[in-house]
PDB file of C-alpha atoms in Angstrom:
ATOM      1  CA  MET U   1     140.169  43.999 109.297  1.00  0.00           C
ATOM      2  CA  PRO U   2     136.451  43.206 109.344  1.00  0.00           C
ATOM      3  CA  SER U   3     134.449  44.522 112.256  1.00  0.00           C
ATOM      4  CA  GLY U   4     132.949  42.280 114.880  1.00  0.00           C
ATOM      5  CA  THR U   5     129.514  42.813 113.349  1.00  0.00           C
ATOM      6  CA  VAL U   6     130.726  41.657 109.919  1.00  0.00           C
ATOM      7  CA  ILE U   7     132.429  38.614 111.447  1.00  0.00           C
ATOM      8  CA  GLU U   8     129.266  37.735 113.353  1.00  0.00           C
ATOM      9  CA  THR U   9     127.155  38.121 110.189  1.00  0.00           C
ATOM     10  CA  GLU U  10     129.511  35.912 108.193  1.00  0.00           C
ATOM     11  CA  ALA U  11     129.427  33.314 110.976  1.00  0.00           C
ATOM     12  CA  ARG U  12     125.619  33.337 111.013  1.00  0.00           C
ATOM     13  CA  ASP U  13     125.530  32.972 107.230  1.00  0.00           C
ATOM     14  CA  ALA U  14     127.893  29.999 107.355  1.00  0.00           C
ATOM     15  CA  ALA U  15     125.854  28.381 110.120  1.00  0.00           C
ATOM     16  CA  ALA U  16     122.620  28.896 108.170  1.00  0.00           C
ATOM     17  CA  ALA U  17     124.117  27.320 105.054  1.00  0.00           C
ATOM     18  CA  ASP U  18     125.435  24.337 106.991  1.00  0.00           C
ATOM     19  CA  ALA U  19     122.220  23.795 108.937  1.00  0.00           C
ATOM     20  CA  VAL U  20     120.007  23.238 105.888  1.00  0.00           C
ATOM     21  CA  ARG U  21     121.872  22.130 102.798  1.00  0.00           C
ATOM     22  CA  PRO U  22     119.817  21.879  99.595  1.00  0.00           C
ATOM     23  CA  ARG U  23     120.063  18.587  97.759  1.00  0.00           C
ATOM     24  CA  HIS U  24     119.329  20.020  94.321  1.00  0.00           C
ATOM     25  CA  VAL U  25     120.456  23.463  93.149  1.00  0.00           C
ATOM     26  CA  ALA U  26     119.722  24.937  89.718  1.00  0.00           C
ATOM     27  CA  ILE U  27     121.437  27.981  88.244  1.00  0.00           C
ATOM     28  CA  ILE U  28     120.388  30.388  85.498  1.00  0.00           C
ATOM     29  CA  MET U  29     123.816  31.582  84.394  1.00  0.00           C
ATOM     30  CA  ASP U  30     122.992  35.109  83.255  1.00  0.00           C
ATOM     31  CA  GLY U  31     125.100  38.140  82.418  1.00  0.00           C
ATOM     32  CA  ASN U  32     127.953  36.957  80.173  1.00  0.00           C
ATOM     33  CA  GLY U  33     127.266  39.584  77.514  1.00  0.00           C
ATOM     34  CA  ARG U  34     126.793  42.431  79.972  1.00  0.00           C
ATOM     35  CA  TRP U  35     129.959  41.415  81.808  1.00  0.00           C
ATOM     36  CA  ALA U  36     131.885  41.628  78.535  1.00  0.00           C
ATOM     37  CA  THR U  37     130.364  45.000  77.663  1.00  0.00           C
ATOM     38  CA  SER U  38     131.186  46.405  81.099  1.00  0.00           C
ATOM     39  CA  HIS U  39     134.820  45.369  80.594  1.00  0.00           C
ATOM     40  CA  GLY U  40     135.042  46.662  77.023  1.00  0.00           C
ATOM     41  CA  LEU U  41     135.410  43.115  75.657  1.00  0.00           C
ATOM     42  CA  PRO U  42     133.611  41.181  72.905  1.00  0.00           C
ATOM     43  CA  ARG U  43     130.619  39.045  73.945  1.00  0.00           C
ATOM     44  CA  PHE U  44     132.568  35.861  73.210  1.00  0.00           C
ATOM     45  CA  GLU U  45     135.007  36.707  76.001  1.00  0.00           C
ATOM     46  CA  GLY U  46     132.071  36.893  78.396  1.00  0.00           C
ATOM     47  CA  HIS U  47     130.968  33.407  77.337  1.00  0.00           C
ATOM     48  CA  ARG U  48     134.531  32.102  77.692  1.00  0.00           C
ATOM     49  CA  ARG U  49     134.820  33.503  81.208  1.00  0.00           C
ATOM     50  CA  GLY U  50     131.373  32.066  81.900  1.00  0.00           C
ATOM     51  CA  ALA U  51     132.715  28.587  81.070  1.00  0.00           C
ATOM     52  CA  GLU U  52     135.433  29.120  83.672  1.00  0.00           C
ATOM     53  CA  ALA U  53     132.736  30.010  86.203  1.00  0.00           C
ATOM     54  CA  VAL U  54     131.018  26.696  85.435  1.00  0.00           C
ATOM     55  CA  ARG U  55     134.215  24.847  86.309  1.00  0.00           C
ATOM     56  CA  ARG U  56     134.546  26.721  89.621  1.00  0.00           C
ATOM     57  CA  THR U  57     130.911  26.132  90.487  1.00  0.00           C
ATOM     58  CA  VAL U  58     130.943  22.399  89.801  1.00  0.00           C
ATOM     59  CA  THR U  59     134.019  22.043  92.011  1.00  0.00           C
ATOM     60  CA  ALA U  60     132.424  24.103  94.780  1.00  0.00           C
ATOM     61  CA  ALA U  61     129.146  22.171  94.595  1.00  0.00           C
ATOM     62  CA  ARG U  62     131.012  18.894  94.873  1.00  0.00           C
ATOM     63  CA  GLU U  63     133.065  20.093  97.839  1.00  0.00           C
ATOM     64  CA  LEU U  64     129.996  21.534  99.589  1.00  0.00           C
ATOM     65  CA  GLY U  65     128.094  18.262  99.377  1.00  0.00           C
ATOM     66  CA  ILE U  66     125.383  19.333  96.946  1.00  0.00           C
ATOM     67  CA  GLU U  67     123.820  16.215  95.482  1.00  0.00           C
ATOM     68  CA  ALA U  68     122.588  17.630  92.171  1.00  0.00           C
ATOM     69  CA  LEU U  69     123.516  20.763  90.228  1.00  0.00           C
ATOM     70  CA  THR U  70     121.490  21.751  87.155  1.00  0.00           C
ATOM     71  CA  ILE U  71     122.711  24.547  84.887  1.00  0.00           C
ATOM     72  CA  TYR U  72     120.879  26.379  82.101  1.00  0.00           C
ATOM     73  CA  SER U  73     123.431  25.989  79.327  1.00  0.00           C
ATOM     74  CA  PHE U  74     121.465  26.791  76.170  1.00  0.00           C
ATOM     75  CA  SER U  75     117.749  27.447  75.942  1.00  0.00           C
ATOM     76  CA  SER U  76     115.538  26.519  73.020  1.00  0.00           C
ATOM     77  CA  GLU U  77     115.042  30.271  72.506  1.00  0.00           C
ATOM     78  CA  ASN U  78     118.794  30.885  72.186  1.00  0.00           C
ATOM     79  CA  TRP U  79     118.762  29.652  68.573  1.00  0.00           C
ATOM     80  CA  SER U  80     117.388  33.097  67.648  1.00  0.00           C
ATOM     81  CA  ARG U  81     120.726  34.697  68.537  1.00  0.00           C
ATOM     82  CA  PRO U  82     123.160  35.746  65.772  1.00  0.00           C
ATOM     83  CA  GLU U  83     124.628  32.758  63.922  1.00  0.00           C
ATOM     84  CA  GLU U  84     128.193  33.768  64.811  1.00  0.00           C
ATOM     85  CA  GLU U  85     127.395  33.839  68.543  1.00  0.00           C
ATOM     86  CA  ILE U  86     125.654  30.448  68.356  1.00  0.00           C
ATOM     87  CA  GLY U  87     128.727  29.007  66.653  1.00  0.00           C
ATOM     88  CA  GLN U  88     130.934  30.420  69.397  1.00  0.00           C
ATOM     89  CA  LEU U  89     128.703  28.952  72.112  1.00  0.00           C
ATOM     90  CA  MET U  90     128.724  25.537  70.453  1.00  0.00           C
ATOM     91  CA  GLY U  91     132.510  25.728  70.163  1.00  0.00           C
ATOM     92  CA  LEU U  92     132.809  26.520  73.865  1.00  0.00           C
ATOM     93  CA  LEU U  93     130.541  23.600  74.743  1.00  0.00           C
ATOM     94  CA  LYS U  94     132.654  21.244  72.648  1.00  0.00           C
ATOM     95  CA  ARG U  95     135.868  22.485  74.236  1.00  0.00           C
ATOM     96  CA  PHE U  96     134.385  22.238  77.727  1.00  0.00           C
ATOM     97  CA  ILE U  97     133.453  18.583  77.229  1.00  0.00           C
ATOM     98  CA  ARG U  98     136.729  17.645  75.556  1.00  0.00           C
ATOM     99  CA  SER U  99     138.914  19.373  78.132  1.00  0.00           C
ATOM    100  CA  ASP U 100     136.905  18.745  81.308  1.00  0.00           C
ATOM    101  CA  LEU U 101     135.228  15.374  80.827  1.00  0.00           C
ATOM    102  CA  LYS U 102     138.232  13.391  82.039  1.00  0.00           C
ATOM    103  CA  GLU U 103     138.503  15.491  85.210  1.00  0.00           C
ATOM    104  CA  LEU U 104     134.757  15.327  85.870  1.00  0.00           C
ATOM    105  CA  HIS U 105     134.881  11.558  85.541  1.00  0.00           C
ATOM    106  CA  ALA U 106     137.920  11.316  87.823  1.00  0.00           C
ATOM    107  CA  ASN U 107     136.031  13.336  90.445  1.00  0.00           C
ATOM    108  CA  ASN U 108     133.058  10.944  90.319  1.00  0.00           C
ATOM    109  CA  VAL U 109     130.766  13.560  88.727  1.00  0.00           C
ATOM    110  CA  ARG U 110     127.818  12.182  86.795  1.00  0.00           C
ATOM    111  CA  LEU U 111     126.969  14.255  83.736  1.00  0.00           C
ATOM    112  CA  ARG U 112     123.404  14.294  82.491  1.00  0.00           C
ATOM    113  CA  ILE U 113     121.860  16.204  79.580  1.00  0.00           C
ATOM    114  CA  ILE U 114     118.236  17.369  79.421  1.00  0.00           C
ATOM    115  CA  GLY U 115     116.416  19.072  76.566  1.00  0.00           C
ATOM    116  CA  GLU U 116     115.769  18.116  72.976  1.00  0.00           C
ATOM    117  CA  GLY U 117     119.280  18.124  71.549  1.00  0.00           C
ATOM    118  CA  HIS U 118     119.778  19.682  68.126  1.00  0.00           C
ATOM    119  CA  PRO U 119     120.040  17.620  64.950  1.00  0.00           C
ATOM    120  CA  THR U 120     121.904  20.314  62.988  1.00  0.00           C
ATOM    121  CA  ASP U 121     125.061  19.774  65.044  1.00  0.00           C
ATOM    122  CA  PRO U 122     125.613  16.025  65.366  1.00  0.00           C
ATOM    123  CA  GLU U 123     129.138  16.597  66.712  1.00  0.00           C
ATOM    124  CA  VAL U 124     127.772  18.401  69.771  1.00  0.00           C
ATOM    125  CA  GLN U 125     125.130  15.725  70.283  1.00  0.00           C
ATOM    126  CA  GLY U 126     127.742  12.982  69.953  1.00  0.00           C
ATOM    127  CA  LEU U 127     129.970  14.599  72.581  1.00  0.00           C
ATOM    128  CA  LEU U 128     127.046  15.012  74.965  1.00  0.00           C
ATOM    129  CA  ASP U 129     126.055  11.366  74.494  1.00  0.00           C
ATOM    130  CA  GLU U 130     129.660  10.281  75.087  1.00  0.00           C
ATOM    131  CA  ALA U 131     129.876  12.312  78.304  1.00  0.00           C
ATOM    132  CA  GLU U 132     126.647  10.820  79.645  1.00  0.00           C
ATOM    133  CA  THR U 133     127.726   7.283  78.820  1.00  0.00           C
ATOM    134  CA  LEU U 134     131.189   7.618  80.372  1.00  0.00           C
ATOM    135  CA  THR U 135     129.949   9.065  83.669  1.00  0.00           C
ATOM    136  CA  ARG U 136     126.651   7.157  84.018  1.00  0.00           C
ATOM    137  CA  ALA U 137     127.848   4.950  86.882  1.00  0.00           C
ATOM    138  CA  ASN U 138     129.427   7.775  88.889  1.00  0.00           C
ATOM    139  CA  THR U 139     127.942   8.378  92.325  1.00  0.00           C
ATOM    140  CA  GLY U 140     129.090  11.909  93.182  1.00  0.00           C
ATOM    141  CA  VAL U 141     127.323  15.156  92.323  1.00  0.00           C
ATOM    142  CA  THR U 142     125.031  14.909  89.307  1.00  0.00           C
ATOM    143  CA  LEU U 143     125.742  17.772  86.906  1.00  0.00           C
ATOM    144  CA  THR U 144     122.698  18.225  84.684  1.00  0.00           C
ATOM    145  CA  VAL U 145     123.201  20.421  81.639  1.00  0.00           C
ATOM    146  CA  ALA U 146     120.012  21.875  80.161  1.00  0.00           C
ATOM    147  CA  PHE U 147     120.864  22.077  76.454  1.00  0.00           C
ATOM    148  CA  ASN U 148     118.318  23.253  73.880  1.00  0.00           C
ATOM    149  CA  TYR U 149     115.926  23.165  76.804  1.00  0.00           C
ATOM    150  CA  GLY U 150     112.627  24.941  77.365  1.00  0.00           C
ATOM    151  CA  SER U 151     110.384  24.079  80.289  1.00  0.00           C
ATOM    152  CA  ARG U 152     107.069  24.668  78.529  1.00  0.00           C
ATOM    153  CA  ASN U 153     108.195  22.364  75.723  1.00  0.00           C
ATOM    154  CA  GLU U 154     109.261  19.764  78.311  1.00  0.00           C
ATOM    155  CA  ILE U 155     105.827  19.895  79.962  1.00  0.00           C
ATOM    156  CA  ALA U 156     104.097  19.698  76.578  1.00  0.00           C
ATOM    157  CA  ARG U 157     106.144  16.629  75.615  1.00  0.00           C
ATOM    158  CA  ALA U 158     105.169  14.916  78.857  1.00  0.00           C
ATOM    159  CA  ALA U 159     101.489  15.747  78.279  1.00  0.00           C
ATOM    160  CA  GLN U 160     101.685  14.414  74.723  1.00  0.00           C
ATOM    161  CA  SER U 161     103.151  11.166  76.021  1.00  0.00           C
ATOM    162  CA  PHE U 162     100.261  10.755  78.467  1.00  0.00           C
ATOM    163  CA  ALA U 163      97.721  11.646  75.752  1.00  0.00           C
ATOM    164  CA  ARG U 164      99.087   8.919  73.502  1.00  0.00           C
ATOM    165  CA  GLN U 165      98.862   6.376  76.321  1.00  0.00           C
ATOM    166  CA  VAL U 166      95.279   7.378  77.135  1.00  0.00           C
ATOM    167  CA  ALA U 167      94.332   7.171  73.452  1.00  0.00           C
ATOM    168  CA  ALA U 168      95.877   3.710  73.265  1.00  0.00           C
ATOM    169  CA  GLY U 169      93.906   2.590  76.304  1.00  0.00           C
ATOM    170  CA  THR U 170      97.016   1.850  78.380  1.00  0.00           C
ATOM    171  CA  LEU U 171      96.469   4.694  80.855  1.00  0.00           C
ATOM    172  CA  ARG U 172      93.430   6.158  82.588  1.00  0.00           C
ATOM    173  CA  PRO U 173      93.244   9.976  82.852  1.00  0.00           C
ATOM    174  CA  GLU U 174      92.748   9.720  86.621  1.00  0.00           C
ATOM    175  CA  ASP U 175      96.087   7.908  86.892  1.00  0.00           C
ATOM    176  CA  ILE U 176      97.966  11.027  85.753  1.00  0.00           C
ATOM    177  CA  THR U 177      99.082  12.324  89.137  1.00  0.00           C
ATOM    178  CA  PRO U 178     101.664  14.996  89.956  1.00  0.00           C
ATOM    179  CA  GLU U 179     104.056  12.202  90.992  1.00  0.00           C
ATOM    180  CA  ARG U 180     103.570  10.437  87.674  1.00  0.00           C
ATOM    181  CA  PHE U 181     104.037  13.713  85.819  1.00  0.00           C
ATOM    182  CA  ASP U 182     107.346  14.192  87.628  1.00  0.00           C
ATOM    183  CA  GLU U 183     108.504  10.864  86.246  1.00  0.00           C
ATOM    184  CA  ALA U 184     107.674  11.929  82.680  1.00  0.00           C
ATOM    185  CA  LEU U 185     109.832  15.067  82.793  1.00  0.00           C
ATOM    186  CA  ASP U 186     113.451  15.341  81.656  1.00  0.00           C
ATOM    187  CA  THR U 187     114.561  15.620  85.292  1.00  0.00           C
ATOM    188  CA  ALA U 188     113.068  12.281  86.352  1.00  0.00           C
ATOM    189  CA  GLY U 189     115.262  10.598  88.941  1.00  0.00           C
ATOM    190  CA  LEU U 190     116.809  13.807  90.267  1.00  0.00           C
ATOM    191  CA  PRO U 191     116.063  15.005  93.814  1.00  0.00           C
ATOM    192  CA  PRO U 192     113.264  17.560  94.141  1.00  0.00           C
ATOM    193  CA  LEU U 193     114.491  21.032  93.223  1.00  0.00           C
ATOM    194  CA  ASP U 194     115.299  23.024  96.369  1.00  0.00           C
ATOM    195  CA  LEU U 195     116.979  26.203  95.169  1.00  0.00           C
ATOM    196  CA  VAL U 196     117.111  28.235  91.957  1.00  0.00           C
ATOM    197  CA  ILE U 197     119.872  30.824  91.657  1.00  0.00           C
ATOM    198  CA  ARG U 198     119.891  33.488  88.961  1.00  0.00           C
ATOM    199  CA  THR U 199     122.828  35.804  88.442  1.00  0.00           C
ATOM    200  CA  SER U 200     123.002  39.311  86.920  1.00  0.00           C
ATOM    201  CA  GLY U 201     120.210  40.779  89.065  1.00  0.00           C
ATOM    202  CA  GLU U 202     117.375  39.738  86.733  1.00  0.00           C
ATOM    203  CA  GLN U 203     114.402  38.251  88.584  1.00  0.00           C
ATOM    204  CA  ARG U 204     112.599  35.740  86.382  1.00  0.00           C
ATOM    205  CA  LEU U 205     112.770  32.023  85.541  1.00  0.00           C
ATOM    206  CA  SER U 206     112.992  32.414  81.746  1.00  0.00           C
ATOM    207  CA  ASN U 207     111.237  29.134  80.938  1.00  0.00           C
ATOM    208  CA  PHE U 208     113.569  27.093  83.172  1.00  0.00           C
ATOM    209  CA  LEU U 209     112.300  24.203  85.333  1.00  0.00           C
ATOM    210  CA  LEU U 210     108.846  25.753  85.753  1.00  0.00           C
ATOM    211  CA  TRP U 211     107.184  22.573  87.061  1.00  0.00           C
ATOM    212  CA  GLN U 212     110.160  21.578  89.201  1.00  0.00           C
ATOM    213  CA  ALA U 213     110.466  25.032  90.782  1.00  0.00           C
ATOM    214  CA  ALA U 214     106.920  25.031  92.178  1.00  0.00           C
ATOM    215  CA  TYR U 215     108.215  25.106  95.769  1.00  0.00           C
ATOM    216  CA  ALA U 216     111.876  25.873  95.202  1.00  0.00           C
ATOM    217  CA  GLU U 217     113.446  28.863  96.898  1.00  0.00           C
ATOM    218  CA  LEU U 218     114.535  31.591  94.467  1.00  0.00           C
ATOM    219  CA  VAL U 219     117.695  33.616  95.068  1.00  0.00           C
ATOM    220  CA  PHE U 220     118.649  36.446  92.717  1.00  0.00           C
ATOM    221  CA  LEU U 221     122.223  37.663  92.931  1.00  0.00           C
ATOM    222  CA  PRO U 222     123.636  41.010  91.720  1.00  0.00           C
ATOM    223  CA  VAL U 223     126.660  39.451  90.042  1.00  0.00           C
ATOM    224  CA  PHE U 224     127.306  38.671  86.390  1.00  0.00           C
ATOM    225  CA  TRP U 225     127.895  34.977  85.769  1.00  0.00           C
ATOM    226  CA  PRO U 226     131.616  35.243  84.808  1.00  0.00           C
ATOM    227  CA  ASP U 227     132.324  36.608  88.320  1.00  0.00           C
ATOM    228  CA  PHE U 228     130.384  33.842  90.093  1.00  0.00           C
ATOM    229  CA  ASP U 229     132.509  31.724  92.430  1.00  0.00           C
ATOM    230  CA  ARG U 230     132.333  29.635  95.581  1.00  0.00           C
ATOM    231  CA  ALA U 231     131.781  32.704  97.774  1.00  0.00           C
ATOM    232  CA  TRP U 232     128.675  33.665  95.787  1.00  0.00           C
ATOM    233  CA  LEU U 233     127.407  30.088  95.911  1.00  0.00           C
ATOM    234  CA  GLU U 234     127.872  30.018  99.672  1.00  0.00           C
ATOM    235  CA  ARG U 235     126.027  33.330  99.917  1.00  0.00           C
ATOM    236  CA  ALA U 236     123.059  31.803  98.064  1.00  0.00           C
ATOM    237  CA  LEU U 237     123.173  28.700 100.263  1.00  0.00           C
ATOM    238  CA  ALA U 238     123.195  30.895 103.353  1.00  0.00           C
ATOM    239  CA  GLU U 239     120.113  32.736 102.117  1.00  0.00           C
ATOM    240  CA  TYR U 240     118.441  29.389 101.463  1.00  0.00           C
ATOM    241  CA  GLY U 241     119.321  28.306 104.999  1.00  0.00           C
ATOM    242  CA  ARG U 242     117.494  31.326 106.414  1.00  0.00           C
ATOM    243  CA  ARG U 243     114.286  30.566 104.527  1.00  0.00           C
ATOM    244  CA  GLU U 244     111.404  28.751 106.211  1.00  0.00           C
ATOM    245  CA  ARG U 245     109.981  26.268 103.722  1.00  0.00           C
ATOM    246  CA  ARG U 246     106.328  25.498 104.454  1.00  0.00           C
ATOM    247  CA  PHE U 247     105.213  24.087 101.069  1.00  0.00           C
ATOM    248  CA  GLY U 248     101.841  25.823 101.338  1.00  0.00           C
ATOM    249  CA  GLY U 249     101.325  24.949 105.008  1.00  0.00           C
ATOM    250  CA  VAL U 250     101.744  26.991 108.185  1.00  0.00           C
ATOM    251  CA  ASP U 251     104.443  27.121 110.816  1.00  0.00           C
ATOM    252  CA  ALA U 252     104.119  26.364 114.516  1.00  0.00           C
ATOM    253  CA  ASN U 253     102.834  29.903 115.128  1.00  0.00           C
ATOM    254  CA  GLY U 254     100.077  29.551 112.571  1.00  0.00           C
ATOM    255  CA  ARG U 255     101.748  31.862 110.019  1.00  0.00           C
TER     256      ARG U 255
END
């Protein structure tokens, strides 16, 4: 039976999470391969178990009232992985959409894809487009899947768009404000990013939502992604609830 101190700590954590709930949470789902290695299993099994963790996390986010959940599914750098592993990852993505899309839609989840897509696999792109179209009018949690996504590329694409408008004389350079830049990014229309969670114990952003994370809270968890569940999500939310967000300002005590 847990001690009184443990019970009190858990109660404080729950209260902190409930007091300040982030609207937009992003997750770097790291550690599938290391999880598999630690269990003496092939890397593919780690990715398969990682897909199950995605299902658990989407359900938990919906039940906990999170407005937007963004997950790092496949980075633009991941194409450098072995061809066999890429094929396995694409197969998992296809199966996830085919098997889960109906349930996501029934639960009022809106699915959104950000990134550049990949022309060499039109089947994947077609499934992603179908999922977005089917769930576009849903009003529950927005699940944003970053697929073939890289934040520096995203920022460069936005800058190129502004440069073309300036060259065409339809935009003045002084009109390019941070707010306008927000609207040119893949995440336009989503709530401001409040919390970034990374699993596996690594402590870096890995080219994920660099602009959006300017004032987000970062929580790094010592758990491989396949073991991530609602309890770990609540732990991250509790940590977020304990943070004092000043956005570059000072608190009432001048700190």
